PDB file of C-alpha atoms and ligand atoms in Angstrom:
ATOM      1  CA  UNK A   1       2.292  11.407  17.901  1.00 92.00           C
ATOM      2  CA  UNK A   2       3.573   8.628  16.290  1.00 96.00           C
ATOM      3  CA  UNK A   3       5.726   9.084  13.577  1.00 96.00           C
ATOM      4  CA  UNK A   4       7.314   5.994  12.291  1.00 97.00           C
ATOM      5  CA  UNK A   5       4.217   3.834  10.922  1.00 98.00           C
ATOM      6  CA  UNK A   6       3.379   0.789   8.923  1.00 98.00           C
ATOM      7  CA  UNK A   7      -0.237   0.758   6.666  1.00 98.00           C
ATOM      8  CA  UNK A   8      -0.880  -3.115   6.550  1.00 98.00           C
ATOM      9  CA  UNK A   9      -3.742  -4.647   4.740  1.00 98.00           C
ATOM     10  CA  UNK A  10      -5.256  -6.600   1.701  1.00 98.00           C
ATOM     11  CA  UNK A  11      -5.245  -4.848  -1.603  1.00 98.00           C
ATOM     12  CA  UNK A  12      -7.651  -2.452  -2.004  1.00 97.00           C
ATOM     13  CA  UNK A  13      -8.054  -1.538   1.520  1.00 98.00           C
ATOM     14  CA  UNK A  14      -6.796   2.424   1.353  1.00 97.00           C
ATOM     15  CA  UNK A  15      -3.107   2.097   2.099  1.00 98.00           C
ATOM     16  CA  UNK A  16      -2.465   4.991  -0.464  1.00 96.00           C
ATOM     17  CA  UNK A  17      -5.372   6.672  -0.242  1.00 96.00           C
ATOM     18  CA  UNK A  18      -4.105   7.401   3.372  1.00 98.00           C
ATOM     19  CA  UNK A  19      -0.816   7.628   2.715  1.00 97.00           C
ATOM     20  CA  UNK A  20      -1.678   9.956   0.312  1.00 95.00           C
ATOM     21  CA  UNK A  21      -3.781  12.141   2.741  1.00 97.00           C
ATOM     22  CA  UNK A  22      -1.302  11.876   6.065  1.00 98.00           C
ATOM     23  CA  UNK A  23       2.015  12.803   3.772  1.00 97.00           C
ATOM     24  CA  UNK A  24       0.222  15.851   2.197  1.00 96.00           C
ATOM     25  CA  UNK A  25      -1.636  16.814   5.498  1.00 98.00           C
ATOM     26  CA  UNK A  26       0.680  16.199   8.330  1.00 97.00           C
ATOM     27  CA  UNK A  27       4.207  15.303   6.310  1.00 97.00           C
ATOM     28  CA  UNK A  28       4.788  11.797   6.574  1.00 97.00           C
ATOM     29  CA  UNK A  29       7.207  10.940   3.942  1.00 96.00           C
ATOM     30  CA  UNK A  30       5.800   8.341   1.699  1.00 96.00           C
ATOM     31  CA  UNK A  31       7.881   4.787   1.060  1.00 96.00           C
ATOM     32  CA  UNK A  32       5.306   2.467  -1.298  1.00 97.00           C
ATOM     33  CA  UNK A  33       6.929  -0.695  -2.303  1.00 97.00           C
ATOM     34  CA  UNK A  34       4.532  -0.840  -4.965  1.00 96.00           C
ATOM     35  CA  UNK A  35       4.908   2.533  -6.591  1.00 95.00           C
ATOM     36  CA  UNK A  36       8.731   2.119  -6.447  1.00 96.00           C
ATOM     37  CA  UNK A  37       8.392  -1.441  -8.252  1.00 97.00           C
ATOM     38  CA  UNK A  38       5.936   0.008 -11.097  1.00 95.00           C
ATOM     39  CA  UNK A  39       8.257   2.862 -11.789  1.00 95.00           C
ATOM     40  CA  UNK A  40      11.077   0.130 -12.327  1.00 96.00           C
ATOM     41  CA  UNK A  41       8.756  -0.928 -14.678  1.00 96.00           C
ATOM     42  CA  UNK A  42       8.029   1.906 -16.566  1.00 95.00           C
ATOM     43  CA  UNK A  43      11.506   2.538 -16.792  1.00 96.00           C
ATOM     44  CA  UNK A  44      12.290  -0.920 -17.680  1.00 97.00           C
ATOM     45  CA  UNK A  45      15.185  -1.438 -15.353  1.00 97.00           C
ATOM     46  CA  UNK A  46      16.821  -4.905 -14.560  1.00 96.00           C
ATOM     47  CA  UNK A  47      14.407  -4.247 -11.387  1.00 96.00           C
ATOM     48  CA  UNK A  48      11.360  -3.522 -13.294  1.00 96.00           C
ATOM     49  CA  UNK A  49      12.114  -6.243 -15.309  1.00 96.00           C
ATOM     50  CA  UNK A  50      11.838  -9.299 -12.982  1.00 96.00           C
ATOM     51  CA  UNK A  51       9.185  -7.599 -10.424  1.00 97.00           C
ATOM     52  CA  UNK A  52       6.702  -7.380 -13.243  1.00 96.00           C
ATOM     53  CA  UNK A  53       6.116 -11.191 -14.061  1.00 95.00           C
ATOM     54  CA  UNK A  54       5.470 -11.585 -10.065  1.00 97.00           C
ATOM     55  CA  UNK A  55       2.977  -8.356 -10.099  1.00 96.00           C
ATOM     56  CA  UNK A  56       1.221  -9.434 -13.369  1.00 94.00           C
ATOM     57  CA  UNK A  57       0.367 -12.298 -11.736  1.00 94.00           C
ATOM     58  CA  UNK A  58      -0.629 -10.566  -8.303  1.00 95.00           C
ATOM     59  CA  UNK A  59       2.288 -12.623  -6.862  1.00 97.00           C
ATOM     60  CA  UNK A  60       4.535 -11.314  -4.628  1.00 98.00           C
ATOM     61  CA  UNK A  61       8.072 -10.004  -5.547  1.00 98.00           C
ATOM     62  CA  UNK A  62      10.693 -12.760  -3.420  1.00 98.00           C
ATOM     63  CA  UNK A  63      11.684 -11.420  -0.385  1.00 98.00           C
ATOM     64  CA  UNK A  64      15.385 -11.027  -1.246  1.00 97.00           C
ATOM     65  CA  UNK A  65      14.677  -8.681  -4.242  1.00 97.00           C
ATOM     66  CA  UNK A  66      12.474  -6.247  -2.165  1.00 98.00           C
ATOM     67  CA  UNK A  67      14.904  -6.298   0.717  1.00 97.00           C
ATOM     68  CA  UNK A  68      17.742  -5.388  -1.144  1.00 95.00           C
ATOM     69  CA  UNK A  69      15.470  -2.534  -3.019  1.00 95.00           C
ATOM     70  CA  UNK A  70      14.233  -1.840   0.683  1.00 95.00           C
ATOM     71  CA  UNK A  71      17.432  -1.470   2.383  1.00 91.00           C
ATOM     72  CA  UNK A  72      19.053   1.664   1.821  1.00 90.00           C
ATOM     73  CA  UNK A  73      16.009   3.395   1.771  1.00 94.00           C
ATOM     74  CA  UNK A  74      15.021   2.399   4.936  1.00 92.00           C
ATOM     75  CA  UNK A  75      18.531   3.509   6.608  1.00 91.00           C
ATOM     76  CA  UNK A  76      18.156   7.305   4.602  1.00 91.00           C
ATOM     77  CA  UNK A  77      14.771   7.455   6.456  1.00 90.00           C
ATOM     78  CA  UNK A  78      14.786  10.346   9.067  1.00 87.00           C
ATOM     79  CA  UNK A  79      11.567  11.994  10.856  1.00 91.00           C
ATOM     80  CA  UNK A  80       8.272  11.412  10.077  1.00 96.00           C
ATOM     81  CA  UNK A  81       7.484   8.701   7.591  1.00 97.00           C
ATOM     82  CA  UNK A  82       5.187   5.531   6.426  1.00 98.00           C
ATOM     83  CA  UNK A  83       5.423   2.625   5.043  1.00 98.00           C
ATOM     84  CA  UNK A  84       2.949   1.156   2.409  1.00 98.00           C
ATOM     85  CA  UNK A  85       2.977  -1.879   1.356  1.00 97.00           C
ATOM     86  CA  UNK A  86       5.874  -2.999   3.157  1.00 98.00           C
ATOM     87  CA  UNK A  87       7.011  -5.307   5.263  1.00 98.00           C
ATOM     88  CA  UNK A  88       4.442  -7.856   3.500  1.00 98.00           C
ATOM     89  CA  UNK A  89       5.843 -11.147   5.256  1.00 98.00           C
ATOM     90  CA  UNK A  90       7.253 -12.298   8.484  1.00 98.00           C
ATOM     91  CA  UNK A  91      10.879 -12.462   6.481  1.00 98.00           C
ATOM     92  CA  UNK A  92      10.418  -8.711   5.641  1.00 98.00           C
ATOM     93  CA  UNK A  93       9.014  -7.579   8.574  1.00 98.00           C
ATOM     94  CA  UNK A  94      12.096  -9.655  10.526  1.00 98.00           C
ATOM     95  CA  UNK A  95      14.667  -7.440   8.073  1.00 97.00           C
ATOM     96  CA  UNK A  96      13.056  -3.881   8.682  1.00 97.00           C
ATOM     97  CA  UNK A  97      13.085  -5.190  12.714  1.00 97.00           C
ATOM     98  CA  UNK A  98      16.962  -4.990  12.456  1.00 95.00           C
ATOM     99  CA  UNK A  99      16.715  -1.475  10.650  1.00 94.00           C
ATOM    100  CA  UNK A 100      14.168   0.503  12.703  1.00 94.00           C
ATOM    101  CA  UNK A 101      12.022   0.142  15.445  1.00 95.00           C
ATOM    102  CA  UNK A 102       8.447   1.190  14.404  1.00 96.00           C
ATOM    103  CA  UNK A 103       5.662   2.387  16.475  1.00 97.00           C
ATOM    104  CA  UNK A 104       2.693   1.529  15.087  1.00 98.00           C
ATOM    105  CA  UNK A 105       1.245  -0.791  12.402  1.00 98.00           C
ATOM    106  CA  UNK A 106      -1.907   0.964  11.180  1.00 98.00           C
ATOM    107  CA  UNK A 107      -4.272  -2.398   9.818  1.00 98.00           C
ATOM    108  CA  UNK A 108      -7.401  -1.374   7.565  1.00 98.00           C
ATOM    109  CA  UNK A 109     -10.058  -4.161   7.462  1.00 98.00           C
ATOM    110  CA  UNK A 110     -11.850  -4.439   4.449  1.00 98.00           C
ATOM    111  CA  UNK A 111     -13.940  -7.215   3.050  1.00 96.00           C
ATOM    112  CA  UNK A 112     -13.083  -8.921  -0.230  1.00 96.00           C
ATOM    113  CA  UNK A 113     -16.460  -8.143  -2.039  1.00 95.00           C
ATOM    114  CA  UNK A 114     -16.120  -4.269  -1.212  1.00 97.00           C
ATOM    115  CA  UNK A 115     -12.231  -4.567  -2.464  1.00 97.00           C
ATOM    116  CA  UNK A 116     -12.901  -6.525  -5.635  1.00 97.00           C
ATOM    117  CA  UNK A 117     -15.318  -3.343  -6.427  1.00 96.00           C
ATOM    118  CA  UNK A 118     -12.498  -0.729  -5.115  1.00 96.00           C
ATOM    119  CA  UNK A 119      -9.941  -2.301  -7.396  1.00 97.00           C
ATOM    120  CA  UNK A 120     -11.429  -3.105 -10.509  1.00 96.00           C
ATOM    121  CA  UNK A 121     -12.998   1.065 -10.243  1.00 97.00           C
ATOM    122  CA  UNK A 122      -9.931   1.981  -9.213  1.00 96.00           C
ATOM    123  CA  UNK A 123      -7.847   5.044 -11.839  1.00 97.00           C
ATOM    124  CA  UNK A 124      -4.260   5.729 -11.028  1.00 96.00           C
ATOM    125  CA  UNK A 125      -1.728   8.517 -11.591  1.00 96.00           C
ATOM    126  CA  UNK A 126       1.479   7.308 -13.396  1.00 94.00           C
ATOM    127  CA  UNK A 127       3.288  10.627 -12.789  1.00 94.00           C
ATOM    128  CA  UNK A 128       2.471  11.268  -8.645  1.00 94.00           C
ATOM    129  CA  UNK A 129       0.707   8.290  -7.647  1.00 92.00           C
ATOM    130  CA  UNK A 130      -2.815   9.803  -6.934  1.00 94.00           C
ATOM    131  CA  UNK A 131      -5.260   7.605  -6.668  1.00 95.00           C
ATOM    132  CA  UNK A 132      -8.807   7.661  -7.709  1.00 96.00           C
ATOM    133  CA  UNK A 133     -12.246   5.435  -7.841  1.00 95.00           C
ATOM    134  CA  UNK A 134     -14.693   5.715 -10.489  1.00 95.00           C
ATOM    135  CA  UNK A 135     -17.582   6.242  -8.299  1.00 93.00           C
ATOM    136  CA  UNK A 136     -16.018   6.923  -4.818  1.00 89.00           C
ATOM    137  CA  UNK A 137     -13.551   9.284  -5.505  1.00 93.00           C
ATOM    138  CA  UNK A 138     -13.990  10.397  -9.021  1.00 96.00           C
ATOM    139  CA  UNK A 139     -11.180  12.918 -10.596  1.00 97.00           C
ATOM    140  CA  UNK A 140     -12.817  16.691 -11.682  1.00 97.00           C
ATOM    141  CA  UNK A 141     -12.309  15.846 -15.118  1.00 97.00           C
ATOM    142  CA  UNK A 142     -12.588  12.449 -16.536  1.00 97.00           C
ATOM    143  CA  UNK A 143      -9.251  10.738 -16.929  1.00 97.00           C
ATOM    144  CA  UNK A 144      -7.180  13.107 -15.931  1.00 98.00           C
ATOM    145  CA  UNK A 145      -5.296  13.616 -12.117  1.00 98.00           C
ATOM    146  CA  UNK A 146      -6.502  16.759 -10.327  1.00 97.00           C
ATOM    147  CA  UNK A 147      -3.063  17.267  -8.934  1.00 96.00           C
ATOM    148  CA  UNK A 148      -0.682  16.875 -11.615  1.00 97.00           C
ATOM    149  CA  UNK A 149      -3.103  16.809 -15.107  1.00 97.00           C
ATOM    150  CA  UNK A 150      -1.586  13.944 -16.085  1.00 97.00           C
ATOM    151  CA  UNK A 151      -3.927  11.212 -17.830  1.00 98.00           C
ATOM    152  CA  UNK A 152      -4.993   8.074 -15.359  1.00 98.00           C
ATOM    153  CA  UNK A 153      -4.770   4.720 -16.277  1.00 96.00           C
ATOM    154  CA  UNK A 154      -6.095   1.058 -14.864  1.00 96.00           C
ATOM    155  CA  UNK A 155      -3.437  -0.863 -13.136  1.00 94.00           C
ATOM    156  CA  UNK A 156      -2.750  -3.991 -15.339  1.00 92.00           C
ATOM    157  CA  UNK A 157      -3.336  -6.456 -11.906  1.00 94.00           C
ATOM    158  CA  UNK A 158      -6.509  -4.747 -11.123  1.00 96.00           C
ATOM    159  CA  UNK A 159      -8.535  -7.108 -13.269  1.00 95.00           C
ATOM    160  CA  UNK A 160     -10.992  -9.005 -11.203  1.00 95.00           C
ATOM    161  CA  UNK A 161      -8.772 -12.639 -11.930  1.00 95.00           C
ATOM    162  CA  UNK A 162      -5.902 -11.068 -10.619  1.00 96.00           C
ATOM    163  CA  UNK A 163      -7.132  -9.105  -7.524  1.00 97.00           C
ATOM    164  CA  UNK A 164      -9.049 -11.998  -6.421  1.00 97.00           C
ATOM    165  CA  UNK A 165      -5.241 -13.917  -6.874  1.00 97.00           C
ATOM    166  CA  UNK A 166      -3.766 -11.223  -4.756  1.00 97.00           C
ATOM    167  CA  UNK A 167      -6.425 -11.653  -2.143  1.00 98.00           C
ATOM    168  CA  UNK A 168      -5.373 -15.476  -1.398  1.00 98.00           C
ATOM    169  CA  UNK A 169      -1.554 -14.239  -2.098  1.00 98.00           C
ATOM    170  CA  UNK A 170      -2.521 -11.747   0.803  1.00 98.00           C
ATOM    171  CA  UNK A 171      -4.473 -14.126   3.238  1.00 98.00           C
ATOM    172  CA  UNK A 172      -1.729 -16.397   2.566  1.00 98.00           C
ATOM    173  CA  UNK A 173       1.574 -14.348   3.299  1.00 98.00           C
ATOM    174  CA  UNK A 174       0.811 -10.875   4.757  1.00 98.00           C
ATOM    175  CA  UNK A 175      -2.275 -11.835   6.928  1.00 97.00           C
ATOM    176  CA  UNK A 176       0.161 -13.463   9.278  1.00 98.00           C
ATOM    177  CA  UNK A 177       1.677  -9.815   9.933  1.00 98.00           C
ATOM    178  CA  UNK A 178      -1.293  -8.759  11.840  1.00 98.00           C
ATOM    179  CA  UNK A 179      -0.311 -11.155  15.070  1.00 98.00           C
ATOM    180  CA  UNK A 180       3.482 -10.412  14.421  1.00 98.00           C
ATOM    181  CA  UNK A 181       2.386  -6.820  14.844  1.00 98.00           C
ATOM    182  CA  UNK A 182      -0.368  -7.740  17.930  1.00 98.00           C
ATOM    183  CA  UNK A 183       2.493  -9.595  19.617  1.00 98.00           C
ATOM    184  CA  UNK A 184       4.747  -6.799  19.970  1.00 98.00           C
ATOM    185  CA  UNK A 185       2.317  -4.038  21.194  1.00 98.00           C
ATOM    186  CA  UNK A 186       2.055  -2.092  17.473  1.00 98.00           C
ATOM    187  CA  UNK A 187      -1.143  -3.050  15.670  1.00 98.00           C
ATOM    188  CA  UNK A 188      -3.532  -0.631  15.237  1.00 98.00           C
ATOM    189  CA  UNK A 189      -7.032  -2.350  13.768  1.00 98.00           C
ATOM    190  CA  UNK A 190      -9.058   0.119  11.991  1.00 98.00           C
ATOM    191  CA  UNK A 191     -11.999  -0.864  10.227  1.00 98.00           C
ATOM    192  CA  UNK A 192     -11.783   0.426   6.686  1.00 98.00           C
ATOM    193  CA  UNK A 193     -15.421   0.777   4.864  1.00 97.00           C
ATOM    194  CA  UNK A 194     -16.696   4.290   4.969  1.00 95.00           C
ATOM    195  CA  UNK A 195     -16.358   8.009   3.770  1.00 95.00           C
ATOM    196  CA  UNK A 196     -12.441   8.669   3.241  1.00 96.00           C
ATOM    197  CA  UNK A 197     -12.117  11.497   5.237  1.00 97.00           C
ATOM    198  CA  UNK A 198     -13.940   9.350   8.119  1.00 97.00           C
ATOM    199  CA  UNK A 199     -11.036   6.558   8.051  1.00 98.00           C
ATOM    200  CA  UNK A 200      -8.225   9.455   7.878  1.00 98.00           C
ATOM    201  CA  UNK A 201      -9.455  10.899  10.832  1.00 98.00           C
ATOM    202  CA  UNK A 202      -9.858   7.023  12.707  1.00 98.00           C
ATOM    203  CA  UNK A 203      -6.534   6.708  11.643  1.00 98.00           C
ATOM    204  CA  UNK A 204      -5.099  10.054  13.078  1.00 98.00           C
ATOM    205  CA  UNK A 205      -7.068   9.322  15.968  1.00 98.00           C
ATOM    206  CA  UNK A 206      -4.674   6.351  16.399  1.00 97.00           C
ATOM    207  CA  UNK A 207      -1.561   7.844  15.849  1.00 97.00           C
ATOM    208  CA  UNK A 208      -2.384   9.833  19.494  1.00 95.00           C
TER     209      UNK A 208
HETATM  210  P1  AP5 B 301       0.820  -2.460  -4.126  1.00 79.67           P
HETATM  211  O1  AP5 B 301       0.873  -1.360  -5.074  1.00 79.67           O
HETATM  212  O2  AP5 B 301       1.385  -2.277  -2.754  1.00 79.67           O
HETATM  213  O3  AP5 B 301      -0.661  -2.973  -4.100  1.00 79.67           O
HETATM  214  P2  AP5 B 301      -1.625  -3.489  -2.931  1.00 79.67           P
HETATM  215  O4  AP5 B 301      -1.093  -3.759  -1.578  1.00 79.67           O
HETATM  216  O5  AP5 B 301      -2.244  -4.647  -3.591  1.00 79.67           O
HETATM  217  O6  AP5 B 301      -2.460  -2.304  -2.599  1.00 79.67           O
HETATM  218  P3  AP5 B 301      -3.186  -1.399  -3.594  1.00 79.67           P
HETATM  219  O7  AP5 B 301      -2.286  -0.311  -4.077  1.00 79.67           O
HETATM  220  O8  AP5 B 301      -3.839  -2.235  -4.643  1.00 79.67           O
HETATM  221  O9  AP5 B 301      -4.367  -0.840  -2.663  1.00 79.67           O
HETATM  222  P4  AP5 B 301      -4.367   0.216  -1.492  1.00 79.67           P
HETATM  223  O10 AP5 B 301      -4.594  -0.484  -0.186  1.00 79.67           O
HETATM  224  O11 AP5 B 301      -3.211   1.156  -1.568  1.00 79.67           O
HETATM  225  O12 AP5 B 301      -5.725   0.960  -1.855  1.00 79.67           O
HETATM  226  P5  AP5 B 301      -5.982   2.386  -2.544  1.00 79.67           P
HETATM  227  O13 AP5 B 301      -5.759   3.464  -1.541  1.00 79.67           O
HETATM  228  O14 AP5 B 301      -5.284   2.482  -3.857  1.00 79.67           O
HETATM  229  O15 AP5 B 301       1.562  -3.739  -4.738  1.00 79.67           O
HETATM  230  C1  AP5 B 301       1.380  -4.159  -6.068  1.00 79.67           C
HETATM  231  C2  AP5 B 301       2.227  -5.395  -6.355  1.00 79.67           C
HETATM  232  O16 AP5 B 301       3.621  -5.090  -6.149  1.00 79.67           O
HETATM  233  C3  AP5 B 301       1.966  -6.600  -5.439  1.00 79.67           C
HETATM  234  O17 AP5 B 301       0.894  -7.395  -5.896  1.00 79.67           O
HETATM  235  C4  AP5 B 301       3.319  -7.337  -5.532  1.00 79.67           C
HETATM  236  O18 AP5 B 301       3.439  -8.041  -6.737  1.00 79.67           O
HETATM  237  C5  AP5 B 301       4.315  -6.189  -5.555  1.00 79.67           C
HETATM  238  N1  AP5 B 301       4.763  -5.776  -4.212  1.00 79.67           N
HETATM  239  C6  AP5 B 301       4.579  -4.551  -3.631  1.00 79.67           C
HETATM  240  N2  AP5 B 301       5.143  -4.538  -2.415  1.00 79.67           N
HETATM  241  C7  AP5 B 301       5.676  -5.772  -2.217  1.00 79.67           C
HETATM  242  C8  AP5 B 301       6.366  -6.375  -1.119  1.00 79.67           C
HETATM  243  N3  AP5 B 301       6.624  -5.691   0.011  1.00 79.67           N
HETATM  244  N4  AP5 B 301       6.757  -7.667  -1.247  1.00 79.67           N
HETATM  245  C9  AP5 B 301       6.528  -8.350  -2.391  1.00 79.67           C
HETATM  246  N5  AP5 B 301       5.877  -7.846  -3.463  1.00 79.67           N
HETATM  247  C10 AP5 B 301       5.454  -6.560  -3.371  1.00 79.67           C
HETATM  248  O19 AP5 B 301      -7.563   2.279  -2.775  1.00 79.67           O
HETATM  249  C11 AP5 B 301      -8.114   1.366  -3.705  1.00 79.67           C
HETATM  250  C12 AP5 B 301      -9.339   1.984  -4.371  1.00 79.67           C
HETATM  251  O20 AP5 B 301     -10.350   2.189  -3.381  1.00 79.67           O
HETATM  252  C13 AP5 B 301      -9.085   3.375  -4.979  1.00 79.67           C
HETATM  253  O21 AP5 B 301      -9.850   3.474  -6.151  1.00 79.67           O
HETATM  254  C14 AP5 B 301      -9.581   4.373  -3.915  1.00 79.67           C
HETATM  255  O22 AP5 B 301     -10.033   5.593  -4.483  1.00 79.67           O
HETATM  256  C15 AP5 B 301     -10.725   3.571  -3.294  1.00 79.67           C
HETATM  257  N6  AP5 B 301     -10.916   3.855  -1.872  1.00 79.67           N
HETATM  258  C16 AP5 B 301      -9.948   4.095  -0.926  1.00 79.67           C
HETATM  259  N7  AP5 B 301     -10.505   4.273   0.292  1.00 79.67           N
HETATM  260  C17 AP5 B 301     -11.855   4.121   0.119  1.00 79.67           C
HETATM  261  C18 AP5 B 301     -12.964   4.173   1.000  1.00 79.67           C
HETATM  262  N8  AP5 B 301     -12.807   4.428   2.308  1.00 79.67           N
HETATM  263  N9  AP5 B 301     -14.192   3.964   0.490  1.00 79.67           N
HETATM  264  C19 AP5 B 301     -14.373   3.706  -0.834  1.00 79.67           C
HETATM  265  N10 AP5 B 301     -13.366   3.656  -1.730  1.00 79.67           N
HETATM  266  C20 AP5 B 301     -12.103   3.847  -1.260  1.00 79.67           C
END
C-alpha cells in the first residue's frame, strides 16, 4: 500500500473529510496546513497572526512562511502519513521534493457549483477538526461534534465571496500541481461527487 500520500484539490473537494476517514480507519497520521494555521490563530501566535490576513481573504499564506512552519514537521514524519493541503504550489511542492519522496498524490475533482454549496454548508470542529455539512453529513445533534461534543462553528472564509476567491486563488496556483504530479508518475485522479464512503473506498482502491 502506499503510505506516504498527498490529498490535492480545490477547496471544498473532501481533503479532510478523507483524511479524516483514512487516519482513523487505516492510521495515516494527519499533517493539514490549514488546521495547523487556524490553531495559530486561535492561539494568536506571531504565526497566527500574519497567516490570518492571507486566509481571510482566501489568499494563500507566502511560500516562505509555510515552508518554514512545514519543515520540521515534515523531517519528524515516520510511517504512514498524509498530507492535506500541502504542497499547494510548484515552490512548495519543489521544497517537500528535497525532504521526502512521496508516492502518490491523491487529486479529488469537484466542480465549483457543487463546492460553493459544500463550503458555505460546511460546520467545523475547533477542538479535533471534524468536519461536517449541513445536509450531507449532518452532526447527531445540532451544533455540536459527535466525536469530541464540542460546539461547531462556520469557518470565517467559507462565505460564498471568499470561497469563490479561493477558487481562482486555487485554479491559479495549486491547479498547476496536478501535471507536476502527472509528470513524475504520482497523480492519482479521483472524481470527487458522490456518497462519502463511495470516494473513501475509490480512494483506498488507489492506494493498492
Ligand atoms: P485549508 O484548510 O487547507 O482549506 P482548503 O484547501 O480550502 O480546503 P477545505 O478545508 O476548505 O476543504 P476540504 O477539501 O478539506 O473539504 P472538506 O473535507 O472539509 O486552507 C485554508 C486556508 O489556509 C487557505 O485558504 C490558505 O489561506 C491557508 N493555507 C493552507 N495551506 C496552505 C498552503 N500550503 N500554502 C498557503 N496557504 C495555505 O469538505 C467540505 C464540505 O463538503 C464539508 O462540509 C463536508 O462534510 C462536505 N463533503 C465532503 N465530501 C463530500 C461528498 N463526497 N459529498 C458531499 N459533501 C461532502
Amino acid at each position: 500500500m502506499k503510505t506516504k500520500i498527498i490529498l490535492l484539490g480545490p477547496p471544498g473537494c473532501g481533503k479532510g473529510t478523507q483524511a479524516e476517514l483514512l487516519g482513523d480507519r487505516l492510521g495515516f497520521v494527519r499533517l493539514s496546513t490549514g488546521d495547523m494555521l487556524r490553531e495559530a490563530v486561535r492561539n494568536d501566535t506571531p504565526l497566527g497572526r500574519e497567516a490570518k490576513k492571507y486566509m481571510d481573504a482566501g489568499a494563500l499564506v507566502p511560500n516562505d512562511v509555510i515552508i518554514g512552519m512545514m519543515k520540521d514537521k515534515i523531517r519528524e514524519l515516520k510511517g504512514t502519513f498524509l498530507l492535506d493541503g500541502f504542497p499547494r504550489t510548484v515552490e512548495q511542492a519543489d521544497a517537500l521534493a528535497k525532504e521526502i519522496d512521496i508516492d502518490a498524490a491523491i487529486n479529488l475533482d469537484v466542480d465549483d457549483e457543487e463546492l460553493v454549496g459544500r463550503l458555505t454548508n460546511r460546520r467545523s470542529c475547533p477542538d479535533c477538526n471534524s468536519v461536517y455539512h449541513l445536509i450531507n453529513k449532518a452532526p447527531k445533534k445540532e451544533g455540536i461534534c459527535d466525536k469530541c461534543g464540542c460546539k461547531l462553528y462556520q469557518r470565517d472564509d467559507d462565505t460564498e465571496k471568499t470561497v469563490r476567491n479561493r477558487l481562482k486563488v486555487y485554479r491559479d496556483n495549486t491547479y498547476p500541481l496536478i501535471e507536476y504530479y502527472r509528470e513524475r508518475g504520482k497523480l492519482a485522479t479521483i472524481e470527487g461527487i458522490g456518497d462519502i464512503e463511495y470516494i473513501y473506498t475509490k480512494v483506498t482502491k488507489a492506494l493498492k
